[in-house]
Tab-separated table of C-alpha atoms in Angstrom:
chain	number	residue	atom	x	y	z
A	799	MET	CA	160.981	105.778	98.949
A	800	ASP	CA	161.606	106.857	102.688
A	801	ILE	CA	160.564	103.925	105.624
A	802	PRO	CA	160.411	106.027	109.030
A	803	SER	CA	161.445	103.013	111.018
A	804	HIS	CA	163.948	100.439	111.232
A	805	ASP	CA	162.159	97.305	111.994
A	806	LEU	CA	159.686	98.406	109.023
A	807	GLU	CA	162.608	98.889	106.839
A	808	ARG	CA	164.035	95.322	107.697
A	809	ALA	CA	161.245	93.222	107.352
A	810	VAL	CA	160.271	94.832	104.337
A	811	GLY	CA	163.300	93.913	103.069
A	812	GLN	CA	163.286	90.518	103.819
A	813	PHE	CA	159.946	90.018	102.025
A	814	ALA	CA	161.540	92.199	99.052
A	815	LEU	CA	164.053	89.172	99.033
A	816	LEU	CA	161.052	86.915	98.084
A	817	PRO	CA	160.073	86.252	93.793
A	818	GLY	CA	157.943	88.027	92.621
A	819	ILE	CA	157.478	90.663	95.221
A	820	GLY	CA	158.507	93.911	95.029
A	821	ARG	CA	159.258	96.231	97.277
A	822	LYS	CA	155.520	98.145	97.358
A	823	THR	CA	153.944	94.599	97.875
A	824	ALA	CA	156.682	93.719	100.587
A	825	MET	CA	155.187	97.185	102.613
A	826	ARG	CA	151.592	97.057	102.022
A	827	LEU	CA	152.201	92.905	103.149
A	828	VAL	CA	154.074	94.563	106.274
A	829	LEU	CA	151.674	97.061	107.240
A	830	HIS	CA	148.714	94.014	107.110
A	831	LEU	CA	151.313	92.477	109.728
A	832	LEU	CA	151.169	95.052	111.917
A	833	LYS	CA	147.004	94.900	111.988
A	834	TRP	CA	147.934	91.448	113.121
A	835	GLU	CA	148.240	90.529	117.316
A	836	ARG	CA	152.022	90.104	117.984
A	837	LYS	CA	150.935	86.723	119.378
A	838	ASP	CA	149.906	85.941	115.501
A	839	VAL	CA	152.798	87.766	113.635
A	840	ASP	CA	155.274	85.365	116.429
A	841	ALA	CA	153.720	82.235	114.881
A	842	PHE	CA	154.212	83.589	111.305
A	843	ALA	CA	158.097	83.797	111.803
A	844	ASP	CA	158.380	80.251	113.961
A	845	SER	CA	156.521	78.648	111.550
A	846	LEU	CA	159.847	80.260	109.138
A	847	HIS	CA	162.565	79.161	111.994
A	848	GLU	CA	160.969	75.519	112.040
A	849	LEU	CA	160.858	75.275	108.876
A	850	ALA	CA	164.606	76.320	108.274
A	851	ALA	CA	165.207	73.993	111.197
A	852	ASN	CA	163.536	70.768	110.388
A	853	VAL	CA	162.087	70.015	106.747
A	854	ARG	CA	163.915	67.154	104.883
A	855	TYR	CA	164.174	65.659	101.588
A	856	CYS	CA	163.815	61.839	101.266
A	857	LYS	CA	166.179	59.890	101.144
A	858	THR	CA	164.986	58.036	98.111
A	859	CYS	CA	162.926	60.333	95.779
A	860	HIS	CA	164.108	63.803	97.226
A	861	ASN	CA	160.231	64.946	97.854
A	862	ILE	CA	160.360	66.768	100.440
A	863	CYS	CA	158.981	65.535	103.687
A	864	ASP	CA	159.559	65.573	107.856
A	865	GLY	CA	161.314	62.286	108.320
A	866	GLU	CA	164.062	60.230	106.590
A	867	GLU	CA	161.233	59.098	104.171
A	868	CYS	CA	158.853	60.014	102.120
A	869	GLN	CA	155.051	58.835	103.096
A	870	ILE	CA	154.849	57.838	99.301
A	871	CYS	CA	158.162	56.163	99.431
A	872	VAL	CA	157.221	54.321	102.571
A	873	SER	CA	153.743	52.891	101.360
A	874	ALA	CA	152.935	49.552	100.651
A	875	LYS	CA	150.408	50.139	98.872
A	876	ARG	CA	152.470	52.381	96.406
A	877	ASP	CA	153.968	50.359	92.981
A	878	HIS	CA	157.585	50.811	93.653
A	879	ALA	CA	158.259	49.679	90.334
A	880	THR	CA	157.485	52.738	88.333
A	881	ILE	CA	159.280	55.822	88.844
A	882	CYS	CA	157.471	59.004	87.614
A	883	VAL	CA	160.488	61.425	87.549
A	884	VAL	CA	159.380	65.311	87.931
A	885	GLU	CA	161.162	68.723	88.387
A	886	SER	CA	160.177	69.610	91.606
A	887	VAL	CA	158.225	69.263	94.325
A	888	GLN	CA	154.935	71.071	93.054
A	889	ASP	CA	154.747	68.739	90.502
A	890	VAL	CA	154.530	65.713	92.825
A	891	MET	CA	151.601	67.133	94.709
A	892	ALA	CA	149.954	68.296	91.218
A	893	ILE	CA	150.409	64.415	90.350
A	894	GLU	CA	149.039	63.404	93.590
A	895	ALA	CA	146.268	65.690	92.903
A	896	THR	CA	145.085	63.914	90.063
A	897	GLN	CA	144.348	60.749	92.101
A	898	GLN	CA	145.497	58.971	88.579
A	899	TYR	CA	149.329	57.357	89.766
A	900	ASN	CA	149.645	55.142	92.248
A	901	GLY	CA	153.771	54.645	91.889
A	902	VAL	CA	156.197	56.826	93.302
A	903	TYR	CA	158.380	59.597	92.284
A	904	HIS	CA	162.027	61.000	91.372
A	905	VAL	CA	162.204	64.747	92.451
A	906	LEU	CA	165.154	66.171	90.345
A	907	GLY	CA	164.796	68.867	91.987
A	908	GLY	CA	165.432	71.346	88.599
A	909	ILE	CA	165.803	71.160	84.809
A	910	ILE	CA	169.022	71.049	82.649
A	911	SER	CA	169.356	74.689	81.903
A	912	PRO	CA	172.327	76.263	80.668
A	913	MET	CA	170.991	79.823	80.332
A	914	ASP	CA	170.481	79.397	84.530
A	915	GLY	CA	173.979	77.508	84.692
A	916	ILE	CA	172.442	74.376	85.856
A	917	GLY	CA	173.698	71.527	84.449
A	918	PRO	CA	172.987	67.410	85.330
A	919	GLN	CA	175.525	67.493	87.765
A	920	ASP	CA	173.709	70.015	89.633
A	921	LEU	CA	170.239	67.438	89.752
A	922	GLU	CA	169.436	64.830	91.174
A	923	ILE	CA	170.083	62.210	88.095
A	924	GLU	CA	173.071	60.298	88.918
A	925	SER	CA	170.389	58.678	91.959
A	926	LEU	CA	167.750	58.262	89.352
A	927	VAL	CA	170.454	55.902	87.490
A	928	ALA	CA	171.140	54.430	90.729
A	929	ARG	CA	167.912	53.100	91.480
A	930	VAL	CA	167.436	51.939	88.359
A	931	LYS	CA	170.913	49.739	88.507
A	932	ALA	CA	169.721	48.851	91.816
A	933	GLY	CA	167.216	46.890	89.994
A	934	GLY	CA	163.412	46.230	90.609
A	935	VAL	CA	162.510	49.306	88.013
A	936	ALA	CA	160.198	48.208	85.629
A	937	GLU	CA	158.987	51.737	83.867
A	938	ILE	CA	160.285	55.137	84.179
A	939	ILE	CA	157.754	57.907	83.246
A	940	LEU	CA	159.370	61.302	82.405
A	941	ALA	CA	156.962	63.446	83.725
A	942	LEU	CA	158.810	66.440	82.650
A	943	SER	CA	157.362	70.118	81.582
A	944	PRO	CA	156.457	70.152	77.361
A	945	THR	CA	159.697	72.658	77.285
A	946	MET	CA	162.982	72.929	75.464
A	947	GLU	CA	164.521	72.700	78.656
A	948	GLY	CA	162.163	69.754	79.549
A	949	ASP	CA	162.776	67.964	76.590
A	950	THR	CA	166.621	68.162	76.836
A	951	THR	CA	166.273	66.686	80.381
A	952	SER	CA	164.076	63.649	79.400
A	953	PHE	CA	166.645	63.485	77.102
A	954	TYR	CA	169.855	63.243	78.864
A	955	ILE	CA	168.168	60.663	81.106
A	956	PHE	CA	166.824	58.923	78.300
A	957	ARG	CA	170.578	58.216	77.505
A	958	LYS	CA	171.402	57.602	81.064
A	959	ILE	CA	169.410	54.832	81.246
A	960	ALA	CA	168.149	53.180	77.744
A	961	ASP	CA	171.030	50.451	78.518
A	962	HIS	CA	168.550	49.447	80.823
A	963	THR	CA	166.380	47.488	78.685
A	964	GLU	CA	164.032	45.495	81.198
A	965	VAL	CA	162.986	49.128	82.017
A	966	ALA	CA	160.391	50.320	79.798
A	967	ILE	CA	160.531	54.201	79.605
A	968	THR	CA	157.687	56.216	79.045
A	969	THR	CA	156.288	59.807	78.753
A	970	LEU	CA	153.451	62.068	79.567
A	971	ALA	CA	150.761	62.222	76.536
A	972	ARG	CA	151.113	65.208	74.469
A	973	GLY	CA	147.828	66.666	72.947
A	974	VAL	CA	144.945	68.873	73.268
A	975	ALA	CA	144.342	70.213	76.811
A	976	GLN	CA	140.567	69.136	78.531
A	977	ASN	CA	137.960	71.598	78.324
A	978	ASP	CA	140.083	74.002	75.918
A	979	GLN	CA	138.794	75.483	72.421
A	980	LEU	CA	139.914	74.109	69.784
A	981	HIS	CA	140.620	76.827	67.266
A	982	TYR	CA	142.715	78.575	70.236
A	983	THR	CA	145.121	75.860	70.531
A	984	ASP	CA	148.665	76.349	68.950
A	985	GLU	CA	149.655	75.054	66.105
A	986	LEU	CA	152.135	72.300	67.502
A	987	THR	CA	150.468	71.322	69.816
A	988	LEU	CA	147.086	70.558	67.468
A	989	GLY	CA	149.681	69.833	64.731
A	990	ARG	CA	151.203	66.871	66.806
A	991	SER	CA	147.557	65.394	67.552
A	992	ILE	CA	146.360	64.840	64.722
A	993	LEU	CA	149.952	63.353	63.594
A	994	ASP	CA	149.364	61.012	67.445
A	995	ARG	CA	144.896	60.641	66.473
A	996	LYS	CA	143.580	57.367	69.102
A	997	PRO	CA	140.854	55.403	68.180
A	998	PHE	CA	138.001	56.536	69.008
A	999	LYS	CA	136.221	54.875	72.475
A	1000	SER	CA	132.411	55.718	73.072
B	946	MET	CA	146.570	69.719	97.023
B	947	ASP	CA	147.887	67.027	99.944
B	948	ILE	CA	150.880	68.359	100.928
B	949	PRO	CA	153.681	65.989	102.264
B	950	SER	CA	155.332	68.188	105.590
B	951	HIS	CA	153.903	68.972	108.232
B	952	ASP	CA	156.228	72.254	109.052
B	953	LEU	CA	155.600	72.762	104.830
B	954	GLU	CA	152.108	72.715	105.427
B	955	ARG	CA	151.973	74.995	108.652
B	956	ALA	CA	154.201	77.636	106.778
B	957	VAL	CA	152.456	77.702	103.305
B	958	GLY	CA	149.339	78.546	105.554
B	959	GLN	CA	150.932	81.136	107.393
B	960	PHE	CA	151.173	83.026	103.966
B	961	ALA	CA	148.161	82.313	102.715
B	962	LEU	CA	146.842	84.790	105.571
B	963	LEU	CA	148.636	87.630	103.699
B	964	PRO	CA	146.346	89.608	101.319
B	965	GLY	CA	146.714	88.932	97.872
B	966	ILE	CA	148.489	85.712	98.544
B	967	GLY	CA	146.535	82.177	97.616
B	968	ARG	CA	147.971	78.959	98.721
B	969	LYS	CA	149.658	77.971	95.340
B	970	THR	CA	151.478	81.598	95.292
B	971	ALA	CA	152.137	80.356	99.501
B	972	MET	CA	153.555	77.246	98.574
B	973	ARG	CA	156.042	78.821	96.089
B	974	LEU	CA	157.101	80.810	98.170
B	975	VAL	CA	157.689	78.568	100.862
B	976	LEU	CA	159.180	76.563	98.566
B	977	HIS	CA	161.625	79.414	97.341
B	978	LEU	CA	162.420	80.238	101.107
B	979	LEU	CA	163.918	76.323	101.140
B	980	LYS	CA	166.492	76.781	98.877
B	981	TRP	CA	167.779	79.631	100.981
B	982	GLU	CA	170.315	78.579	103.212
B	983	ARG	CA	169.098	78.339	106.632
B	984	LYS	CA	170.486	81.675	108.837
B	985	ASP	CA	169.024	83.543	105.769
B	986	VAL	CA	165.465	82.069	106.978
B	987	ASP	CA	165.918	82.657	110.410
B	988	ALA	CA	166.941	86.470	109.667
B	989	PHE	CA	163.589	86.795	107.765
B	990	ALA	CA	161.674	85.141	110.600
B	991	ASP	CA	163.686	87.080	113.390
B	992	SER	CA	163.022	90.777	111.431
B	993	LEU	CA	158.846	89.762	112.060
B	994	HIS	CA	159.695	88.959	115.700
B	995	GLU	CA	161.351	92.029	116.166
B	996	LEU	CA	158.727	94.263	113.867
B	997	ALA	CA	155.855	92.912	116.505
B	998	ALA	CA	157.789	93.604	119.323
B	999	ASN	CA	159.498	96.893	118.413
B	1000	VAL	CA	157.427	98.799	115.716
B	1001	ARG	CA	155.271	102.312	117.579
B	1002	TYR	CA	152.929	104.290	116.741
B	1003	CYS	CA	154.315	108.263	116.810
B	1004	LYS	CA	152.066	109.707	119.625
B	1005	THR	CA	151.432	113.135	118.262
B	1006	CYS	CA	150.519	112.054	114.293
B	1007	HIS	CA	150.636	108.377	114.658
B	1008	ASN	CA	153.089	107.782	112.006
B	1009	ILE	CA	155.053	104.283	112.128
B	1010	CYS	CA	158.421	104.964	114.349
B	1011	ASP	CA	160.838	103.750	116.771
B	1012	GLY	CA	160.478	105.503	119.695
B	1013	GLU	CA	157.670	107.562	120.860
B	1014	GLU	CA	157.584	109.881	118.477
B	1015	CYS	CA	158.396	110.036	114.574
B	1016	GLN	CA	161.591	111.672	113.362
B	1017	ILE	CA	159.222	114.206	111.366
B	1018	CYS	CA	157.529	115.659	114.407
B	1019	VAL	CA	160.772	115.799	116.107
B	1020	SER	CA	162.223	117.502	113.787
B	1021	ALA	CA	162.486	121.558	114.366
B	1022	LYS	CA	163.206	121.802	110.407
B	1023	ARG	CA	159.498	120.855	109.647
B	1024	ASP	CA	156.591	123.388	109.851
B	1025	HIS	CA	154.351	122.607	112.880
B	1026	ALA	CA	151.588	124.707	111.753
B	1027	THR	CA	150.902	122.471	108.839
B	1028	ILE	CA	149.405	119.110	109.159
B	1029	CYS	CA	148.654	116.933	106.045
B	1030	VAL	CA	145.700	114.465	107.211
B	1031	VAL	CA	146.457	111.054	105.372
B	1032	GLU	CA	145.105	107.888	105.630
B	1033	SER	CA	148.270	105.246	105.881
B	1034	VAL	CA	151.251	105.290	106.962
B	1035	GLN	CA	152.093	104.300	103.225
B	1036	ASP	CA	150.607	108.076	102.295
B	1037	VAL	CA	153.348	110.234	103.924
B	1038	MET	CA	156.087	108.019	102.818
B	1039	ALA	CA	154.286	108.705	99.043
B	1040	ILE	CA	154.189	112.436	99.833
B	1041	GLU	CA	157.917	112.145	101.468
B	1042	ALA	CA	158.617	111.138	98.471
B	1043	THR	CA	157.710	114.054	96.147
B	1044	GLN	CA	159.635	116.200	98.414
B	1045	GLN	CA	157.393	118.809	98.082
B	1046	TYR	CA	155.851	119.085	101.676
B	1047	ASN	CA	157.192	120.212	104.945
B	1048	GLY	CA	155.114	119.952	107.413
B	1049	VAL	CA	153.894	117.166	109.371
B	1050	TYR	CA	151.173	114.640	109.382
B	1051	HIS	CA	148.027	113.069	110.886
B	1052	VAL	CA	147.352	109.073	109.959
B	1053	LEU	CA	144.185	108.351	110.650
B	1054	GLY	CA	144.618	104.758	110.086
B	1055	GLY	CA	141.766	103.790	107.760
B	1056	ILE	CA	138.868	106.032	106.242
B	1057	ILE	CA	135.368	106.175	106.919
B	1058	SER	CA	133.715	103.155	105.587
B	1059	PRO	CA	130.328	102.076	106.526
B	1060	MET	CA	130.634	98.788	104.412
B	1061	ASP	CA	133.768	97.608	105.983
B	1062	GLY	CA	132.029	98.736	109.134
B	1063	ILE	CA	134.924	101.965	109.787
B	1064	GLY	CA	133.297	104.334	111.616
B	1065	PRO	CA	134.954	107.948	112.675
B	1066	GLN	CA	135.502	106.475	116.689
B	1067	ASP	CA	137.813	103.411	114.902
B	1068	LEU	CA	140.068	106.508	113.530
B	1069	GLU	CA	142.309	108.951	114.703
B	1070	ILE	CA	139.804	112.231	114.869
B	1071	GLU	CA	139.103	113.067	118.460
B	1072	SER	CA	143.349	112.547	118.469
B	1073	LEU	CA	143.337	115.388	115.321
B	1074	VAL	CA	140.508	117.499	116.758
B	1075	ALA	CA	142.820	117.613	120.380
B	1076	ARG	CA	145.665	119.218	117.828
B	1077	VAL	CA	143.495	122.101	116.401
B	1078	LYS	CA	142.039	122.575	119.715
B	1079	ALA	CA	146.320	122.875	121.821
B	1080	GLY	CA	146.280	125.970	119.116
B	1081	GLY	CA	148.786	126.412	116.750
B	1082	VAL	CA	147.847	125.172	113.854
B	1083	ALA	CA	147.551	127.475	110.828
B	1084	GLU	CA	146.199	124.709	107.959
B	1085	ILE	CA	144.626	121.681	107.681
B	1086	ILE	CA	145.560	119.587	104.707
B	1087	LEU	CA	142.357	116.788	103.706
B	1088	ALA	CA	144.691	114.794	101.924
B	1089	LEU	CA	142.606	111.579	101.033
B	1090	SER	CA	141.761	109.875	98.135
B	1091	PRO	CA	139.776	111.004	96.110
B	1092	THR	CA	136.834	108.346	96.208
B	1093	MET	CA	133.179	108.042	98.063
B	1094	GLU	CA	135.311	107.291	101.561
B	1095	GLY	CA	137.391	109.531	100.956
B	1096	ASP	CA	135.232	112.628	100.158
B	1097	THR	CA	133.268	111.121	103.224
B	1098	THR	CA	135.784	111.562	105.710
B	1099	SER	CA	136.607	114.786	104.394
B	1100	PHE	CA	133.714	116.372	105.085
B	1101	TYR	CA	133.226	114.423	108.776
B	1102	ILE	CA	136.922	115.862	109.424
B	1103	PHE	CA	135.657	119.472	108.325
B	1104	ARG	CA	132.162	119.858	110.049
B	1105	LYS	CA	134.812	119.019	113.228
B	1106	ILE	CA	137.012	121.413	112.714
B	1107	ALA	CA	135.074	124.087	110.663
B	1108	ASP	CA	134.305	126.314	114.096
B	1109	HIS	CA	138.135	127.052	114.055
B	1110	THR	CA	137.912	129.720	111.585
B	1111	GLU	CA	141.665	130.593	112.211
B	1112	VAL	CA	142.875	127.309	110.554
B	1113	ALA	CA	142.691	127.136	106.954
B	1114	ILE	CA	141.286	123.886	105.908
B	1115	THR	CA	142.532	122.697	102.469
B	1116	THR	CA	142.263	119.676	100.035
B	1117	LEU	CA	144.869	118.478	97.210
B	1118	ALA	CA	144.474	120.175	93.678
B	1119	ARG	CA	142.211	117.319	91.202
B	1120	GLY	CA	142.791	117.395	87.627
B	1121	VAL	CA	144.257	115.544	84.958
B	1122	ALA	CA	147.465	113.585	85.457
B	1123	GLN	CA	150.480	114.708	84.659
B	1124	ASN	CA	151.914	112.469	81.473
B	1125	ASP	CA	148.133	111.365	80.803
B	1126	GLN	CA	146.898	110.996	77.761
B	1127	LEU	CA	143.678	113.422	77.479
B	1128	HIS	CA	141.038	111.195	75.721
B	1129	TYR	CA	141.460	108.535	78.214
B	1130	THR	CA	140.809	110.756	81.112
B	1131	ASP	CA	137.458	109.616	82.885
B	1132	GLU	CA	134.829	112.089	82.487
B	1133	LEU	CA	134.614	113.279	85.895
B	1134	THR	CA	138.135	114.161	85.982
B	1135	LEU	CA	138.376	115.939	82.917
B	1136	GLY	CA	134.566	118.026	83.701
B	1137	ARG	CA	136.198	118.674	86.514
B	1138	SER	CA	139.520	119.984	85.718
B	1139	ILE	CA	137.913	122.282	82.790
B	1140	LEU	CA	135.458	124.107	85.197
B	1141	ASP	CA	139.133	124.742	88.165
B	1142	ARG	CA	141.319	125.663	84.577
B	1143	LYS	CA	143.805	127.816	86.179
B	1144	PRO	CA	145.863	130.890	84.581
B	1145	PHE	CA	148.132	129.704	82.376
B	1146	LYS	CA	151.826	130.045	83.368
B	1147	SER	CA	155.152	129.758	80.830
């Protein structure tokens, strides 16, 4: 596709660097931006400049935040003895959205994945072990994705902190999802949910 | 979704203004940007500033360009007596990509669509009529989408320039698409392609 303007070409190229956005979509987005007022496009661009300049990661849990520590880590209302270990900032937001958790977090920044060349040393695992060693931790919840990579990462972390017998190590419940049709649930999940059956509560 | 950083929140909000991008996708894109080097994010933002500041529209055909007139309109190699009327800049690029057209263009900047409140006065139709009146035009190709809005717009333009009997008014051939399965072609298209059948050339 021959692009008739150098600046257009450049902006399209930048958008096309984003994941899931090809050159055709990038062109559609940029041509949409051209319909905006100039000040609105500038506001868009400024928001990216400020993002790059200002966003920091919490020194304790590695969640995204504006200052030194995130609002969850500095909150006196949270249970600092319970640490929920997650892969990414999105997972923190997803769990926070449930309003069912009152502990703190530890964001690994990824998951062990030899295929993508990501090993334990690329993740915030040592800093998690340091938090456990520092004491005051009663429970570590391993809340990683129920995939092979997630399970591998959970197992790796488990071995690193298993010596600390004072710390309970738990993981998310697995089973049939709320509102799922039973006959569409995959065999592995359904089989495990029968083995892990629980007393019925009315 | 509770977003833990003001700058993150703002960038996500900006991305979510783009068509086809919801807040979850916006969050994914912005978190991806955060993995980039700061200079690369700044380059992204700068490309948008420069886009807003520099991109102009050709004074003749209203295609996007860097200067006063686009490269197609200033080219001596193009046939300036043939004007292809299209809806958008993307259509110019699509037709240029075929390498089958050597005339010039006229970009309407949209299509007549009462549902979206777009009337003839919102489009570059008067300037097209002015180009025809100025003389030197042998053919106008109405290359709008084969939809009700496209046909309405074509008919409106046809009535505006039909007085100029020296100008041939043509439109794109319609029929079965190259490599389409015949039995999947819709009835309207297939019916019309039988009525408009052409002598077979071996």
